[in-house]
Amino acid sequence: MEGDFVQGAKMIGAGLAMIGTIGAGAGIGIVVSGAVQAMGRNPDFSGTIQTNMILGIAFAEAVAIYCLVVALLLLFAV
Amino acid sequence: MEALGLNLGYVLVQIFNFAILFVVLRVWVYKPILGLLERRREAIAKGLEDARIAAEARENAEKEAEKLLNEARSKAAAETREVTQRAEQQAKEIRAAAEATASKAREAALAEVETERARILSDLRGQVAALAVAAAQKLIGEALDAKKQKALIDEFFSGVKAGKVTVLEGTEVSGAAAVVTSALPLNKEEQDAVQKQVLQSLGGKGEVTFRVDPNILGGLVVRVGDKVLDGSVSGQLGALRQSMR
Amino acid sequence: MEQSRKWWRFGVNRWFVLLFIVLNVIAVSAYPPLRPHIQLPAEALTEQPLFIFPLVNAPVYLTNTLVATLIGDILLLLIGFGVWRAVGSGQMVPRGLSGAVEAFIEVLYNLTESTAGKWAKRIFPYFATITLLVLVLNWMELIPGVDSIGFFNERHIENPFECSFVQLPLGAVGITGASNECVKGVIPFVRATATDLNFTLALALIAVVMVQVIGVRAQGLSYFSKFLNVKTFFTKPVFGVIDFGVGILELVSEFSKIFSFAFRLFGNIFAGSVLLFVIGTLVPVFAQSGVLMLEFFVGAIQAVVFGLLTMTFMAQATQSHGGEGHEESH
C-alpha cells in the first residue's frame, strides 16, 4: 500500500519536473524566430546564422534535458 | 546508474565500435570522397583554364587572320594604286608625245608657211620697188637717178638711212629684248645694221627679233619692253591724219 | 480509357491505402496489439554474458540495442565499401547510393570548411562519422519489426536487466514489479540504439574528449588557460577573480556538454519510440504513420545536431579564447 503511494508520488514528481521544459520550449521558439527573421533579412549569411541558431537551441535545450533527466531519475532510479 | 542502464562495459563497447567505424569510414569514404571533390574541383578549374586558353588562342587566331586580311587588302590597294598610276603615267606620256608630235608638226608647218611668206614677200620686194619707181616717174614726170631711187625705196622699206636706223635717233631705250617689225623682209646687211644699232642703244646686250608685217607699209617699228618706237609709214600717216583734223 | 478513368476515379493508390486500413482493422480485431514493455536499460537477449570486459570486470550481454548497433555498423560498412569501390573505379561522379552519400558528405564538408576553416580536414571525420552513424541508427527505428518483433517473454531469467520492468500507467501488458517474476511482455530483438544511454554517453564522451584533443593540438597547452584563468588574477584584483570564476564555469560547462549531448539524443529518440508504442497501442490503425513521419524528421535533425554541435565545439576549441595576447599565438 505504502509502495503504491510512493510510486504515485514519483510519477507526479516526474510530471512536475517536466514542467520546466516550458521555458526551454519558449526559449527555442524565440531563438528560431530571431534566426528566421535574420535569415529573411540577410539570406547571404544563412549558413552562419543556422549554425549559431543550432548552438543557441542546444543551450536552451540543455535545461529541458536536465528536466528530462530528473524525471527519468524519479521514474526509474529513486 | 544501474537503473538508467548505464554500464561501463557497454560504453566501452560502443566507444570501440565508434573507433572501428571511424577508422574504416575514414579510409573507405572520407578520404576517397574528399580526394574526389578535390579532383573534381581541379578538373573544373582546369576546364575553365583550358576554356580560357582556347578563348585566348581563338582571339589570337582571329587577330592574326584580321592582320593577314588587312595586309592583303593594303597590298592589293597599293598594287591597284600603282597600276593606276602607271596607266595614268603612260596615258599622260602618250598624250604628251602625241601633243609634242602635233605641236612639232604644227610648228614645222608654221615655219614653212613663214619661210614661204618671207620668200614671196622678198620676191615681191624688187617688183614693188620697180612699180613704185615707175609710178613715181609717172607722177613726177622726170626720171630720177635710178641709184638714188633705189636707195630711197630701200630706206622707205627698211627705215635704215645711210646705215643708221632713223627711228632710234635721239631716243633712249632700255630693256633686254627688242622686236623689230618691218613691212617687207630686211636683207642681210640691213638686219645686221639694225641689230647692231638696237643692241648699241640697249647697252650692248640683248636679243633682237625680226618680224614682217606688211600692214605698216614701210619703215620700222621697234618695240623694247613696253616702249614702242613707231617709225612706220602707217604710223606717220596716222599722225598726219590726226594733225589735219 | 474514359471508362476506366471513371471507374478508378480517385487513382489506384488511394484504394490501396483503403485496402491496407481495412486489413489493419481486421488484423487488430483478431490479434489486439501488445504494448512492448517500456524500460530504460536495454534488454539482454542471452542468458550468459558474451564476454566480461577484462580490465573493468563488466559483463557484456548481447542486448537488443547492441544488435541494432551491429546491424547499423554492417549497413554503414556496406555503404562505405560501395562508395570506396565507386570512387576507386575512377568515375568522376558516382551514381546511385554512392552518389547520394557523396553529395551528403560534400554538404557536410562545405559546412565544416565554412565553420572551421583550415582545421576542417581534421575535424570533418568526427563530424561525418557521428552524423552518419546516428542517422542510420535513428532511421532503423522506422523499419517495420524493429522495436516490435521479439520474445514474447514469460521466462524467468536471472539477470539484472530482464526483471526491472516498469509498471505502466496505461493498462500495460508487460508488467513487472521489483520482484523477479517476469510476466508477459515483448522483448524486441532489435531496439533503436539511441534509446540506450550507453550509446549516447559513449558518443558524447568521444565528442567532448576529442574537442579537448583538437583544442590542445591547435593551441598547445595554452588551451587549458581557458579553464584555469590565473593570468589576470593578481594584476586586476576584482576582474581577475571574476575571470577565474568564468574559467571554472567553462570547466563545468565542458562536463555538462557530455551530459547534454548524451541526454539530448537519448531523450528525443526514447520519447519518439515511446510515442510510437503508445500511439500504436491506443490507436492501432493508421495513426502511427503520422508519428513515423515525425520520427523520420526527428531522427535526421538529432543526427545533424549532434554532429554539428561537435563540429562547432571543435571549431571553437581551435580558436583561442578571448584573451588579449592570445591572438598571435597561432
XYZ file of C-alpha atoms in Angstrom:
653
model
C 0.000 0.000 0.000
C 2.652 2.389 1.020
C 4.683 1.365 -2.011
C 1.815 2.381 -4.259
C 1.758 5.833 -2.709
C 5.469 6.213 -3.209
C 5.088 5.024 -6.793
C 2.323 7.563 -7.446
C 4.302 10.362 -5.838
C 7.272 9.520 -8.065
C 5.153 9.739 -11.155
C 3.583 13.024 -10.078
C 7.062 14.336 -9.343
C 8.280 13.250 -12.758
C 5.383 15.029 -14.400
C 6.044 18.181 -12.376
C 9.692 18.057 -13.293
C 8.823 18.138 -16.945
C 7.029 21.485 -16.426
C 10.470 23.010 -16.639
C 10.559 22.234 -20.337
C 8.073 25.082 -20.883
C 10.920 27.539 -20.552
C 13.110 25.627 -22.939
C 10.308 25.439 -25.470
C 9.674 29.187 -25.294
C 13.400 29.839 -25.493
C 13.844 27.678 -28.564
C 10.889 29.414 -30.164
C 12.441 32.828 -29.557
C 15.824 31.687 -30.872
C 14.357 30.246 -34.052
C 12.109 33.251 -34.617
C 15.086 35.588 -34.389
C 17.188 33.382 -36.621
C 14.496 33.100 -39.276
C 13.982 36.850 -39.281
C 17.707 37.368 -39.615
C 17.845 34.895 -42.480
C 14.959 36.653 -44.174
C 16.692 39.994 -43.887
C 20.085 38.677 -44.817
C 19.872 35.465 -46.807
C 23.589 35.521 -47.696
C 24.528 34.672 -44.121
C 22.014 31.845 -43.666
C 24.812 29.316 -43.131
C 26.395 31.196 -40.237
C 23.036 32.089 -38.746
C 21.901 28.474 -38.944
C 24.986 27.214 -37.149
C 24.605 29.792 -34.412
C 20.888 29.079 -34.183
C 21.532 25.388 -33.617
C 24.106 26.252 -30.964
C 21.587 28.508 -29.227
C 18.904 25.842 -29.432
C 21.314 23.360 -27.910
C 21.974 25.617 -24.936
C 18.290 26.327 -24.437
C 17.514 22.656 -24.749
C 20.085 21.754 -22.121
C 17.645 22.999 -19.464
C 14.912 20.783 -20.839
C 17.362 17.895 -20.775
C 18.036 18.479 -17.082
C 14.297 18.290 -16.520
C 14.119 15.073 -18.510
C 16.972 13.581 -16.510
C 15.301 14.498 -13.236
C 12.056 12.967 -14.453
C 13.773 9.801 -15.590
C 15.649 9.505 -12.327
C 12.420 9.917 -10.411
C 10.655 7.319 -12.541
C 13.353 4.702 -12.697
C 16.181 5.334 -10.301
C 14.964 6.644 -6.990
C 23.244 4.359 -12.745
C 22.216 0.779 -12.955
C 18.577 1.767 -13.246
C 19.362 4.035 -16.170
C 21.058 1.058 -17.775
C 24.466 2.675 -17.644
C 27.231 0.148 -17.672
C 30.878 0.828 -18.294
C 31.199 -2.333 -20.367
C 28.589 -1.218 -22.879
C 30.024 2.287 -23.013
C 33.441 0.856 -23.823
C 31.931 -1.466 -26.403
C 30.227 1.490 -28.071
C 33.434 3.534 -27.966
C 35.362 0.715 -29.630
C 32.585 0.354 -32.137
C 32.781 4.019 -32.927
C 36.551 3.890 -33.219
C 36.394 0.995 -35.697
C 33.728 2.775 -37.732
C 35.716 5.979 -37.607
C 38.842 4.367 -38.983
C 37.075 2.295 -41.626
C 34.861 5.115 -42.855
C 37.814 7.437 -42.913
C 39.714 5.083 -45.180
C 36.780 3.965 -47.307
C 34.615 7.036 -47.526
C 36.078 10.341 -46.427
C 39.495 10.184 -47.983
C 38.301 8.947 -51.399
C 35.385 11.357 -51.461
C 37.418 14.352 -50.352
C 40.034 13.345 -52.909
C 37.263 13.080 -55.456
C 35.965 16.502 -54.532
C 39.464 17.893 -54.792
C 39.961 16.208 -58.144
C 36.640 17.471 -59.368
C 37.466 20.979 -58.239
C 40.782 20.722 -60.041
C 39.107 19.325 -63.129
C 36.648 22.184 -63.128
C 39.430 24.700 -62.595
C 41.435 23.030 -65.343
C 38.430 23.047 -67.632
C 37.939 26.724 -67.005
C 41.637 27.343 -67.575
C 41.526 25.335 -70.784
C 38.496 27.233 -71.927
C 40.289 30.480 -71.170
C 43.358 29.354 -73.112
C 41.215 28.212 -76.016
C 39.376 31.509 -76.000
C 42.696 33.332 -75.976
C 44.005 31.197 -78.811
C 40.892 31.838 -80.806
C 41.203 35.533 -80.159
C 44.829 35.434 -81.278
C 43.901 33.487 -84.383
C 41.192 35.986 -85.132
C 43.646 38.817 -84.673
C 46.158 37.059 -86.890
C 43.558 36.474 -89.561
C 42.487 40.072 -89.314
C 46.090 41.199 -89.680
C 46.685 38.960 -92.680
C 43.485 40.151 -94.243
C 44.454 43.767 -93.653
C 47.882 43.190 -95.112
C 46.421 41.523 -98.170
C 43.922 44.310 -98.506
C 46.522 47.046 -98.235
C 48.831 45.231 -100.628
C 46.035 44.871 -103.138
C 45.159 48.534 -102.703
C 48.793 49.532 -103.192
C 49.074 47.420 -106.288
C 45.881 48.849 -107.682
C 47.130 52.343 -106.994
C 50.461 51.615 -108.604
C 48.864 50.117 -111.662
C 46.502 53.040 -111.922
C 49.367 55.447 -111.545
C 51.402 53.661 -114.152
C 48.483 53.618 -116.517
C 47.865 57.275 -115.916
C 51.545 57.968 -116.387
C 51.547 56.049 -119.626
C 48.411 57.800 -120.773
C 49.972 61.135 -119.942
C 53.163 60.198 -121.712
C 51.279 59.047 -124.746
C 49.195 62.172 -124.729
C 52.288 64.319 -124.242
C 54.084 62.531 -127.040
C 51.105 62.981 -129.295
C 50.834 66.596 -128.336
C 54.529 67.093 -128.875
C 54.344 65.466 -132.251
C 51.329 67.513 -133.150
C 52.869 70.768 -131.988
C 56.104 69.932 -133.753
C 54.197 69.273 -136.936
C 52.251 72.471 -136.475
C 55.418 74.415 -135.783
C 57.065 72.880 -138.793
C 54.076 73.811 -140.886
C 54.037 77.319 -139.446
C 57.723 77.757 -140.064
C 57.296 76.542 -143.573
C 54.453 78.949 -144.122
C 56.521 81.703 -142.589
C 59.507 80.985 -144.807
C 57.269 80.736 -147.798
C 55.680 84.043 -146.943
C 59.031 85.682 -146.360
C 60.297 84.298 -149.669
C 57.251 85.526 -151.504
C 57.458 88.924 -149.862
C 61.167 89.260 -150.579
C 60.465 88.236 -154.188
C 57.814 90.880 -154.227
C 60.126 93.483 -152.854
C 62.031 94.102 -156.084
C 58.858 94.263 -158.124
C 57.189 96.601 -155.605
C 60.225 98.871 -155.756
C 60.183 98.866 -159.527
C 56.438 99.533 -159.530
C 56.861 102.383 -157.087
C 59.659 103.912 -159.112
C 57.601 103.624 -162.241
C 54.586 105.146 -160.573
C 56.664 107.985 -159.193
C 58.169 108.649 -162.559
C 54.746 108.864 -163.969
C 53.623 111.249 -161.238
C 56.644 113.476 -161.043
C 57.339 113.340 -164.658
C 61.003 113.293 -164.547
C 63.341 110.430 -164.133
C 65.299 110.237 -161.090
C 68.669 108.865 -160.810
C 67.984 105.166 -160.695
C 70.504 104.536 -157.978
C 69.122 107.268 -155.821
C 65.639 105.976 -156.325
C 66.698 102.578 -155.314
C 68.238 103.957 -152.115
C 65.103 105.917 -151.375
C 62.935 102.878 -151.794
C 65.199 100.794 -149.673
C 65.157 103.440 -146.957
C 61.396 103.561 -147.211
C 61.043 99.947 -146.657
C 63.867 99.307 -144.263
C 63.871 102.513 -142.270
C 67.636 102.409 -142.493
C 69.240 105.518 -143.917
C 72.918 105.511 -144.719
C 73.476 102.659 -142.294
C 71.521 104.262 -139.477
C 68.189 103.356 -138.063
C 66.164 106.528 -138.235
C 63.683 105.569 -135.598
C 66.387 105.217 -132.960
C 67.739 108.697 -133.462
C 67.569 110.783 -130.358
C 65.774 108.261 -128.185
C 66.838 106.192 -125.242
C 65.623 102.764 -124.642
C 66.391 100.173 -122.078
C 65.400 96.548 -121.923
C 66.542 93.073 -122.531
C 64.809 92.270 -125.792
C 63.715 94.181 -128.820
C 61.270 93.301 -131.558
C 61.842 94.973 -134.872
C 58.919 94.929 -137.306
C 59.321 95.825 -140.949
C 56.874 95.915 -143.856
C 58.982 93.694 -146.025
C 61.743 91.301 -145.043
C 65.067 93.029 -144.497
C 68.141 91.824 -146.304
C 71.193 90.600 -144.523
C 73.129 93.851 -144.314
C 70.070 95.736 -143.141
C 69.373 93.200 -140.487
C 72.970 93.360 -139.256
C 72.899 97.160 -139.197
C 69.583 97.278 -137.347
C 70.680 94.661 -134.889
C 73.936 96.421 -134.202
C 72.301 99.731 -133.581
C 69.488 98.375 -131.484
C 71.937 96.498 -129.349
C 74.023 99.621 -129.030
C 71.097 101.619 -127.820
C 70.114 98.824 -125.462
C 73.561 98.858 -123.906
C 75.342 96.108 -125.768
C 73.311 93.305 -124.529
C 70.001 91.904 -125.541
C 68.147 89.980 -128.126
C 66.723 91.252 -131.362
C 63.862 89.562 -133.139
C 62.778 90.458 -136.661
C 59.201 90.325 -137.753
C 57.459 91.142 -141.017
C 54.123 92.913 -141.129
C 53.035 94.401 -144.478
C 50.313 96.426 -142.751
C 52.793 99.029 -141.598
C 53.512 99.845 -145.254
C 57.055 100.966 -144.641
C 59.676 101.986 -142.123
C 60.337 100.156 -138.851
C 58.563 99.684 -135.562
C 60.895 98.866 -132.719
C 59.400 97.636 -129.527
C 61.553 97.335 -126.464
C 59.755 96.090 -123.389
C 56.655 98.237 -123.099
C 58.032 101.091 -125.214
C 57.149 101.302 -128.915
C 59.204 103.448 -131.264
C 56.957 103.932 -134.267
C 58.940 104.793 -137.394
C 56.475 103.184 -139.738
C 54.738 104.806 -142.716
C 51.321 103.833 -141.441
C 52.136 105.379 -138.081
C 53.299 108.563 -139.711
C 50.157 108.638 -141.870
C 48.040 108.180 -138.788
C 49.843 111.062 -137.043
C 49.398 113.230 -140.131
C 45.688 112.401 -140.251
C 45.436 113.321 -136.588
C 47.087 116.661 -137.037
C 44.970 117.540 -140.085
C 41.711 117.032 -138.371
C -9.714 4.938 -71.194
C -12.668 7.094 -70.467
C -14.470 4.292 -68.727
C -11.555 3.100 -66.678
C -10.904 6.624 -65.612
C -14.443 6.857 -64.394
C -14.045 3.537 -62.638
C -10.752 4.426 -60.902
C -11.956 7.768 -60.013
C -9.578 8.541 -57.168
C -6.500 6.806 -58.523
C -5.145 3.396 -57.654
C -3.038 4.293 -54.639
C -5.926 5.597 -52.579
C -7.679 2.287 -52.974
C -4.565 0.511 -51.821
C -4.433 2.735 -48.744
C -8.048 1.962 -48.011
C -7.392 -1.756 -48.504
C -4.497 -1.693 -46.062
C -6.564 0.185 -43.499
C -9.318 -2.413 -43.743
C -6.799 -5.243 -43.441
C -5.294 -3.430 -40.471
C -8.671 -3.212 -38.755
C -9.273 -6.938 -39.333
C -5.821 -7.877 -38.075
C -6.129 -5.710 -34.993
C -9.503 -7.160 -34.113
C -8.101 -10.672 -34.468
C -4.838 -10.039 -32.621
C -5.026 -6.992 -30.357
C -1.711 -5.087 -30.146
C 0.590 -5.805 -27.321
C 2.429 -2.962 -25.763
C 6.135 -3.604 -25.681
C 7.257 -3.038 -22.177
C 8.963 0.240 -21.649
C 12.198 0.271 -19.781
C 15.296 2.359 -19.852
C 18.065 -0.217 -19.906
C 18.467 -2.364 -22.955
C 17.173 -5.887 -22.615
C 19.636 -8.727 -22.746
C 18.840 -11.406 -25.263
C 21.242 -14.042 -23.957
C 21.331 -15.659 -20.615
C 25.082 -15.751 -20.454
C 27.233 -12.678 -20.934
C 29.053 -12.550 -24.288
C 32.274 -11.701 -22.548
C 33.424 -9.973 -19.449
C 35.306 -6.815 -20.105
C 38.818 -7.543 -18.966
C 40.039 -4.521 -17.038
C 36.850 -3.153 -15.569
C 35.291 -6.522 -14.970
C 31.977 -5.576 -16.521
C 29.848 -8.301 -18.071
C 28.575 -7.609 -21.550
C 25.400 -9.352 -22.636
C 24.099 -9.317 -26.178
C 21.455 -6.640 -25.704
C 18.940 -5.678 -28.328
C 20.467 -2.221 -28.753
C 23.796 -3.903 -29.351
C 22.168 -5.953 -32.102
C 20.840 -2.740 -33.645
C 24.299 -1.215 -33.391
C 25.812 -4.178 -35.185
C 23.186 -4.038 -37.943
C 23.800 -0.300 -38.321
C 27.541 -0.944 -38.485
C 27.074 -3.520 -41.208
C 24.844 -1.162 -43.186
C 27.365 1.656 -42.854
C 30.260 -0.569 -43.800
C 28.397 -1.816 -46.851
C 27.660 1.761 -47.885
C 31.268 2.702 -47.228
C 32.517 -0.245 -49.257
C 30.192 0.704 -52.095
C 31.469 4.259 -52.037
C 35.071 3.050 -51.902
C 34.536 0.837 -54.926
C 32.586 3.513 -56.808
C 35.245 6.137 -56.228
C 38.055 3.667 -56.809
C 36.664 2.786 -60.214
C 37.765 6.222 -61.278
C 34.474 7.742 -62.279
C 34.143 11.422 -61.583
C 30.537 11.361 -60.394
C 29.398 8.222 -58.524
C 25.902 7.006 -59.272
C 23.108 5.662 -57.136
C 23.556 5.348 -53.393
C 27.241 6.236 -53.592
C 26.302 9.436 -55.357
C 23.824 10.289 -52.611
C 26.408 9.578 -49.898
C 28.943 11.643 -51.794
C 26.536 14.586 -52.084
C 25.742 14.334 -48.362
C 29.445 14.232 -47.487
C 30.085 17.208 -49.729
C 27.408 19.254 -47.984
C 28.837 18.315 -44.574
C 32.360 19.142 -45.691
C 31.398 22.542 -47.061
C 29.657 23.285 -43.772
C 32.784 22.237 -41.856
C 35.025 24.296 -44.076
C 32.930 27.404 -43.663
C 32.941 26.998 -39.869
C 36.356 25.590 -39.057
C 38.489 26.913 -41.904
C 41.891 25.299 -42.085
C 41.080 22.742 -39.367
C 38.253 21.334 -41.489
C 40.280 18.310 -42.626
C 40.951 17.224 -39.047
C 37.504 17.962 -37.642
C 35.480 16.631 -40.524
C 35.847 12.848 -39.914
C 34.361 13.135 -36.398
C 31.504 15.258 -37.647
C 30.743 12.940 -40.554
C 31.096 9.686 -38.628
C 28.866 10.845 -35.781
C 26.260 12.199 -38.192
C 26.215 9.131 -40.431
C 26.156 6.651 -37.540
C 23.410 8.430 -35.622
C 21.405 8.970 -38.787
C 21.496 5.324 -39.791
C 20.724 4.102 -36.282
C 17.863 6.594 -35.870
C 16.266 5.682 -39.159
C 16.496 1.974 -38.335
C 13.724 2.674 -35.866
C 11.380 3.234 -38.821
C 11.893 -0.236 -40.257
C 8.866 -2.474 -39.525
C 9.815 -5.124 -36.982
C 12.338 -3.064 -35.116
C 11.022 -2.485 -31.607
C 8.068 -4.805 -32.279
C 9.251 -8.323 -33.060
C 10.803 -10.187 -30.212
C 10.447 -12.713 -27.475
C 7.025 -12.877 -26.019
C 8.540 -13.152 -22.659
C 7.197 -15.211 -19.858
C 10.553 -16.530 -18.944
C 12.067 -16.116 -15.611
C 15.604 -15.112 -16.179
C 18.043 -14.222 -13.512
C 19.674 -11.191 -14.888
C 19.571 -7.634 -13.744
C 18.142 -6.148 -16.884
C 15.436 -8.631 -17.542
C 13.373 -8.093 -14.489
C 13.279 -4.391 -13.970
C 10.133 -3.892 -15.976
C 8.106 -0.920 -15.102
C 4.532 -0.879 -14.205
C 2.895 1.294 -16.763
C 0.065 3.649 -16.018
C -1.874 2.757 -19.145
C -3.207 -0.761 -18.691
C 0.044 -2.285 -19.748
C 0.765 -5.780 -20.811
C 4.364 -6.169 -19.885
C 4.216 -5.685 -16.173
C 6.813 -6.413 -13.641
C 7.360 -5.214 -10.203
C 10.555 -5.188 -8.305
C 10.100 -8.904 -7.979
C 11.738 -11.480 -10.138
C 8.540 -12.525 -11.789
C 8.834 -11.609 -15.411
C 5.343 -11.771 -16.735
C 4.056 -11.295 -20.251
C 5.875 -8.768 -22.418
C 7.606 -8.404 -25.710
C 11.342 -8.144 -25.648
C 12.228 -6.917 -29.128
C 15.190 -8.423 -30.910
C 16.191 -5.054 -32.232
C 15.695 -1.827 -30.394
C 16.688 1.655 -31.615
C 20.246 2.155 -30.422
C 19.810 5.728 -29.298
C 17.335 4.556 -26.657
C 20.327 3.075 -24.886
C 22.124 5.611 -22.703
C 25.375 3.692 -23.083
C 25.498 4.521 -26.765
C 24.690 8.212 -26.409
C 27.054 8.564 -23.475
C 29.828 6.894 -25.457
C 29.294 9.280 -28.362
C 29.152 12.279 -26.036
C 32.389 11.195 -24.324
C 34.113 10.787 -27.676
C 32.855 14.167 -28.865
C 33.874 16.108 -25.768
C 37.229 14.363 -25.335
C 38.051 14.960 -28.981
C 37.116 18.618 -28.595
C 39.797 18.872 -25.917
C 42.302 16.931 -28.014
C 41.764 19.166 -31.016
C 41.930 22.248 -28.818
C 45.318 21.148 -27.459
C 46.518 20.307 -30.961
C 45.547 23.737 -32.224
C 46.718 25.879 -29.328
C 49.102 23.745 -27.369
C 48.971 23.908 -23.596
C 47.614 27.439 -23.695
C 44.284 25.808 -24.465
C 43.920 24.976 -20.804
C 44.288 28.617 -19.776
C 40.640 28.833 -20.773
C 39.762 26.736 -17.731
C 42.398 27.844 -15.237
C 42.455 31.547 -15.906
C 45.028 32.958 -13.441
C 46.543 35.445 -15.854
C 44.645 38.475 -14.571
C 44.229 37.110 -11.049
C 46.912 39.279 -9.467
C 47.006 42.249 -11.811
C 43.348 43.199 -11.642
C 42.021 42.010 -8.283
C 38.280 42.177 -8.917
C 38.138 41.193 -12.571
C 40.821 38.615 -12.044
C 38.614 36.777 -9.611
C 35.705 37.064 -11.992
C 37.852 35.704 -14.841
C 38.938 32.818 -12.641
C 35.306 32.091 -11.812
C 34.418 32.173 -15.513
C 37.222 29.717 -16.180
C 35.812 27.352 -13.558
C 32.399 27.726 -15.175
C 33.943 26.816 -18.534
C 35.307 23.676 -16.914
C 31.889 22.818 -15.541
C 30.270 23.505 -18.870
C 32.622 21.032 -20.548
C 31.233 18.316 -18.246
C 27.694 19.473 -18.765
C 28.302 19.173 -22.501
C 28.772 15.442 -22.060
C 25.570 15.330 -20.124
C 23.516 17.367 -22.565
C 24.937 15.591 -25.606
C 24.045 12.213 -24.174
C 20.609 13.083 -22.874
C 19.515 15.193 -25.863
C 19.874 12.323 -28.280
C 18.631 9.769 -25.808
C 15.638 11.876 -24.757
C 14.498 12.640 -28.270
C 14.758 9.116 -29.597
C 13.469 7.425 -26.468
C 10.497 9.784 -26.352
C 9.901 9.056 -30.017
C 9.886 5.330 -29.576
C 7.640 5.555 -26.512
C 5.289 7.733 -28.536
C 5.278 5.084 -31.253
C 4.446 2.347 -28.703
C 1.692 4.337 -27.070
C 0.083 5.506 -30.294
C 0.410 2.010 -31.717
C -1.408 0.556 -28.745
C -4.036 3.232 -28.311
C -4.917 3.796 -31.977
C -3.594 0.756 -33.760
C -4.960 1.817 -37.147
C -3.240 4.350 -39.383
C -2.323 6.892 -36.678
C 1.187 5.526 -36.294
C 2.031 6.543 -39.870
C 1.959 10.231 -38.950
C 4.169 9.623 -35.928
C 6.587 7.660 -38.110
C 6.873 10.662 -40.396
C 7.589 12.865 -37.408
C 10.208 10.403 -36.194
C 11.860 10.466 -39.616
C 12.489 14.174 -39.233
C 13.412 13.999 -35.553
C 15.952 11.270 -36.280
C 17.579 13.271 -39.078
C 17.582 16.505 -37.108
C 19.066 14.911 -33.990
C 21.785 13.258 -36.040
C 22.714 16.534 -37.713
C 22.508 18.468 -34.458
C 24.784 16.032 -32.658
C 27.355 16.225 -35.437
C 27.015 19.941 -35.947
C 27.433 20.717 -32.255
C 30.525 18.525 -32.075
C 31.924 20.267 -35.109
C 31.139 23.725 -33.764
C 32.691 22.995 -30.385
C 35.781 21.653 -32.108
C 35.991 24.729 -34.319
C 35.662 26.932 -31.249
C 38.381 24.986 -29.487
C 40.799 25.696 -32.337
C 40.307 29.423 -31.873
C 41.973 30.941 -28.895
C 39.672 32.022 -26.176
C 39.033 35.726 -25.925
C 42.365 36.690 -24.312
C 44.167 39.827 -25.423
C 47.537 38.264 -26.036
C 46.269 35.027 -27.473
C 45.521 36.069 -30.989
C 49.114 35.968 -32.207
C 49.851 32.591 -30.710
C 48.533 30.715 -33.741
